[in-house]
Short mmCIF file of C-alpha atoms in Angstrom, two decimals:
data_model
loop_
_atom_site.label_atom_id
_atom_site.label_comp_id
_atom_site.label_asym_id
_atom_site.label_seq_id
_atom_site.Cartn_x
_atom_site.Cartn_y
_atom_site.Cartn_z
CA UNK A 53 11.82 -1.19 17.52
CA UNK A 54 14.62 1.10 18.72
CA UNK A 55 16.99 -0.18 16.02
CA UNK A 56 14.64 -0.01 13.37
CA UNK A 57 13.61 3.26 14.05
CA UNK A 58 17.54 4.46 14.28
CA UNK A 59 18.22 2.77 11.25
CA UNK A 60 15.01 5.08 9.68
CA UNK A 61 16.11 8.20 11.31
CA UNK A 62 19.27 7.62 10.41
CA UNK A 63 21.04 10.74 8.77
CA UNK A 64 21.56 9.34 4.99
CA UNK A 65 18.75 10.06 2.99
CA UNK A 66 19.10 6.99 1.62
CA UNK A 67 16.87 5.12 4.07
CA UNK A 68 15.07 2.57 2.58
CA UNK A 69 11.86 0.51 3.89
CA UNK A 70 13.90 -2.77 4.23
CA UNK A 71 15.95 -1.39 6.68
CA UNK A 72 13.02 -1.12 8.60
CA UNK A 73 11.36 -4.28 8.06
CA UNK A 74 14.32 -7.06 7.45
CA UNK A 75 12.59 -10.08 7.53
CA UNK A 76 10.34 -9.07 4.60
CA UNK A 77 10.61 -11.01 1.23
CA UNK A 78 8.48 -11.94 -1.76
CA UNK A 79 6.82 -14.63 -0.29
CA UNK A 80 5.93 -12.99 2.95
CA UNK A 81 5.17 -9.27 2.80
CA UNK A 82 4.85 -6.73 5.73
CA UNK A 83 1.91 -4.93 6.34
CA UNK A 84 1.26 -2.61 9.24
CA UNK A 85 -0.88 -3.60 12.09
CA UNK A 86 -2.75 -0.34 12.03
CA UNK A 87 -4.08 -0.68 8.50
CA UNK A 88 -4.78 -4.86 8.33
CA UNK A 89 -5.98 -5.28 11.80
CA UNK A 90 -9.18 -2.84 11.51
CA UNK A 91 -12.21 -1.95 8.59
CA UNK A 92 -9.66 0.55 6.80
CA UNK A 93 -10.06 -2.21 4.10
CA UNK A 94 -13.47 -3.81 3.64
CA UNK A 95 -14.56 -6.92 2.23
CA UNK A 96 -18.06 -5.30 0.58
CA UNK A 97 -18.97 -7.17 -2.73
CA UNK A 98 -21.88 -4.13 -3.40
CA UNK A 99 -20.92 -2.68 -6.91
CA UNK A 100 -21.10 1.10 -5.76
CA UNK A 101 -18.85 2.06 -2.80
CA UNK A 102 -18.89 4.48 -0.08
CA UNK A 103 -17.82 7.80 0.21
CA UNK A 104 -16.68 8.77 3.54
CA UNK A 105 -15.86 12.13 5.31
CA UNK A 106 -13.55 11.65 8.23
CA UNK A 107 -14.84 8.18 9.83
CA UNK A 108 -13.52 6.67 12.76
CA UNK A 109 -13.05 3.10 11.50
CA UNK A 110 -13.19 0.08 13.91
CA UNK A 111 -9.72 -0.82 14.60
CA UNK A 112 -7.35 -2.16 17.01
CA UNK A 113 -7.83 -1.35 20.83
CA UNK A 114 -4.59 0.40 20.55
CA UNK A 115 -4.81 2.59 17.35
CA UNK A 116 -7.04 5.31 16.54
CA UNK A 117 -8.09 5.17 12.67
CA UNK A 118 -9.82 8.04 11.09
CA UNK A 119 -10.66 7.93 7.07
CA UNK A 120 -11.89 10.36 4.19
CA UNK A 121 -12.60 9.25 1.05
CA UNK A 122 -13.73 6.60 -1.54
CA UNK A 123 -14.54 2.95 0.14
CA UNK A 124 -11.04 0.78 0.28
CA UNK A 125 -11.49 -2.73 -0.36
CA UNK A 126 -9.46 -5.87 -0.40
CA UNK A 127 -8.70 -5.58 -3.68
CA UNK A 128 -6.94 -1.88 -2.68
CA UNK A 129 -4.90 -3.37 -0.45
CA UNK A 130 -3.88 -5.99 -2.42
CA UNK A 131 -2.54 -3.25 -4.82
CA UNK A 132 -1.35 -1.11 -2.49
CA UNK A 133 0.65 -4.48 -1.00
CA UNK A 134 1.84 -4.93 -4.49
CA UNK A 135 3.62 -1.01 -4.95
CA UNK A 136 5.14 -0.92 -1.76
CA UNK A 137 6.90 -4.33 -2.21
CA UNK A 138 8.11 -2.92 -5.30
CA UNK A 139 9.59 -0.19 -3.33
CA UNK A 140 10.63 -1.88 -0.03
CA UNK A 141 14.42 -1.58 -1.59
CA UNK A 142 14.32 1.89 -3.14
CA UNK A 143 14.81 5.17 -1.22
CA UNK A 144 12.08 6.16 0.91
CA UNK A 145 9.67 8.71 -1.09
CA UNK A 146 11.59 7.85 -3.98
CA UNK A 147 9.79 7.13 -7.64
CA UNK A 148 8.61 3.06 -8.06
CA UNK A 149 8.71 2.25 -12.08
CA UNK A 150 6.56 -0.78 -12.97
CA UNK A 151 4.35 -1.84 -16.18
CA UNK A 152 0.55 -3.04 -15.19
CA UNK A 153 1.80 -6.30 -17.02
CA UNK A 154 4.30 -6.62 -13.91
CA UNK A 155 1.79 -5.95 -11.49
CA UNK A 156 -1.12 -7.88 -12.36
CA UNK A 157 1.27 -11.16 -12.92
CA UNK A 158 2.58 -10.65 -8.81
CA UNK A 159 -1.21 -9.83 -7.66
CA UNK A 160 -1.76 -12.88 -10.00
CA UNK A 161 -5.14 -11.53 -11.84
CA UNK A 162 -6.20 -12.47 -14.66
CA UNK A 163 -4.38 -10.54 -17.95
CA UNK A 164 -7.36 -8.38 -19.30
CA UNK A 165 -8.08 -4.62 -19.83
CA UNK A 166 -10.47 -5.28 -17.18
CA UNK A 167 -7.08 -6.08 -14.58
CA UNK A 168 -5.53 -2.97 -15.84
CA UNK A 169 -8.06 -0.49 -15.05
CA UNK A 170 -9.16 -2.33 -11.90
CA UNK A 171 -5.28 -1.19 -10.95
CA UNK A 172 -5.79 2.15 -12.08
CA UNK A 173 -8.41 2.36 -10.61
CA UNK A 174 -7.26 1.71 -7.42
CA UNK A 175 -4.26 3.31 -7.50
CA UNK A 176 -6.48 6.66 -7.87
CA UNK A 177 -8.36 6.01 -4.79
CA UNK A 178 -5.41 5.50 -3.21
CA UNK A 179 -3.87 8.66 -3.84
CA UNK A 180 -6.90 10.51 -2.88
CA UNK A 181 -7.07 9.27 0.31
CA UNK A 182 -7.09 11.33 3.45
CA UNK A 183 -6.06 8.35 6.58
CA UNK A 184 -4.85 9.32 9.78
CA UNK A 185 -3.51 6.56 11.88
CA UNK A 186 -2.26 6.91 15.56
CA UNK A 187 -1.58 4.99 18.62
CA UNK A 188 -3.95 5.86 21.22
CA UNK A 189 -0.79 6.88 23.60
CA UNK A 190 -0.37 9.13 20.45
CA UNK A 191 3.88 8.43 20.24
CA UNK A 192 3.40 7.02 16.40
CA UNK A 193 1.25 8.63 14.44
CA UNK A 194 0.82 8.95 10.50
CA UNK A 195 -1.61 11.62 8.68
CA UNK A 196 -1.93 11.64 5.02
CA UNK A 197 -2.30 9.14 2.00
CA UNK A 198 -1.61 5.98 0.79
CA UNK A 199 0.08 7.30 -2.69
CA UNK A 200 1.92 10.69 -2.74
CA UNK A 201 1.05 10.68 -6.46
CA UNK A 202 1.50 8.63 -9.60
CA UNK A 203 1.57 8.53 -13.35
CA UNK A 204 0.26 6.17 -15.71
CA UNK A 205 2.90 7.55 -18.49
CA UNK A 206 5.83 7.58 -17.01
CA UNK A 207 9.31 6.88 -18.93
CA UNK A 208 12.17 4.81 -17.35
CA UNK A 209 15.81 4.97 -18.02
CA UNK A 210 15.88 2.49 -21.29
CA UNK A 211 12.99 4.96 -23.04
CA UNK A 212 9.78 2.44 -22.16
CA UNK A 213 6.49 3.76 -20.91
CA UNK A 214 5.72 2.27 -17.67
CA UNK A 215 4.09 3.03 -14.74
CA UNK A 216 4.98 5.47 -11.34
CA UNK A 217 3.79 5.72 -8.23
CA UNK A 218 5.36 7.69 -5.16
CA UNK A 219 5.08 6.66 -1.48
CA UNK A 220 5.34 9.25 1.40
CA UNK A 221 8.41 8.83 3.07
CA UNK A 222 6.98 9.23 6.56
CA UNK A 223 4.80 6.42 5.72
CA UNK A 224 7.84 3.79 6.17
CA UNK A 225 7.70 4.51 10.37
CA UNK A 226 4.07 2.32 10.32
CA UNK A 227 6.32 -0.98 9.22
CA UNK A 228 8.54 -1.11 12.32
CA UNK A 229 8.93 -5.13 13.04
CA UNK A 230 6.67 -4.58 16.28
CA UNK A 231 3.90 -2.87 14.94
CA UNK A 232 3.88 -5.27 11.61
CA UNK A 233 2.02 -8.63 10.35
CA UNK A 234 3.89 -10.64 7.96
CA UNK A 235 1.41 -11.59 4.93
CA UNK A 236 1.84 -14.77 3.09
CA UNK A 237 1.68 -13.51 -0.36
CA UNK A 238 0.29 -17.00 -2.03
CA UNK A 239 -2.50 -17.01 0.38
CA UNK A 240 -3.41 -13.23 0.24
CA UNK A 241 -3.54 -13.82 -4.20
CA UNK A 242 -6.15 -16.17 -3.52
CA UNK A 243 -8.72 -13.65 -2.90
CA UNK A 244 -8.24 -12.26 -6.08
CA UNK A 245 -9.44 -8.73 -7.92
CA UNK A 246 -13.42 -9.90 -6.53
#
């Protein structure tokens, strides 16, 4: 934990998540403890979701999770799983370029409009997010949201529209190696967008 946090702190802005988080590939993807290991994500099939204002969510004996905003669900985090992969070897806080068509082929949905705005969708509720995560010793702890912000018209270097979406760079400390489950990326596509 002490390497991978030197590594982060290190004093080139050019940290990236991997350097946190090694071990991390396609096929198995890191996720923090904190936010898999609690009801930050539900599994509610109802068609209209919750709106909460600053919930303690059942977590962990050892974190602290408090939550405002729209009801996450699986599907959320699958998304959410998807982006930061994208990023793990980009610059911490730096943009992420993607088309839907790229995302929706790696969460493995079904290619319909209906896929598209589903990750839209999400992506929005993502951004306006308000989590705050913290060990109950209180030496790690992470305030803010999932997305820094996004665009659904964004241009990349060869002149295509794509897709953009911005992580917080302070979010990257939640995936040190100790405080992280490895995800196996076939199994987690098998619960699909439902």
């Amino acid at each position: 934990t002490q390497e991978a946090l030197g590594r982060l702190n290190a004093p080139s802005s050019q940290s990236v998540l991997q350097l946190a988080f090694p071990q991390w590939d396609d096929d198995y993807r890191g996720v923090p403890n904190s936010i898999v290991r609690g009801g930050l994500f539900t599994a509610s099939l109802t068609p209209k979701r919750r709106d909460i204002r600053d919930e303690k969510i059942a977590s962990l004996s050892n974190y602290e999770v408090l939550y405002r905003g729209e009801e996450l669900r699986q599907n959320d985090l699958s998304v959410w799983l998807a982006i930061v992969n994208l990023g793990r070897g980009r610059p911490l806080g730096d943009v992420i370029q993607f088309t839907g068509y790229r995302l929706i082929k790696d969460l493995k949905w079904r290619m319909h409009t209906e896929s598209y705005q589903l990750i839209k969708d999400s992506i929005e509720r993502l951004k306006f997010t308000s989590v705050k995560l913290s060990m109950l010793d209180k030496r790690s702890q992470y305030a803010g949201a999932l997305i820094r912000d996004y665009s659904f018209e964004d241009i990349d270097e060869r002149g295509n529209t794509c897709w953009m979406v911005r992580l917080e760079e302070t979010i990257a400390k939640l995936f040190l190696s100790d405080t992280t489950t490895l995800i196996e990326w076939e199994e987690r596509c098998k619960i699909n967008k439902r």
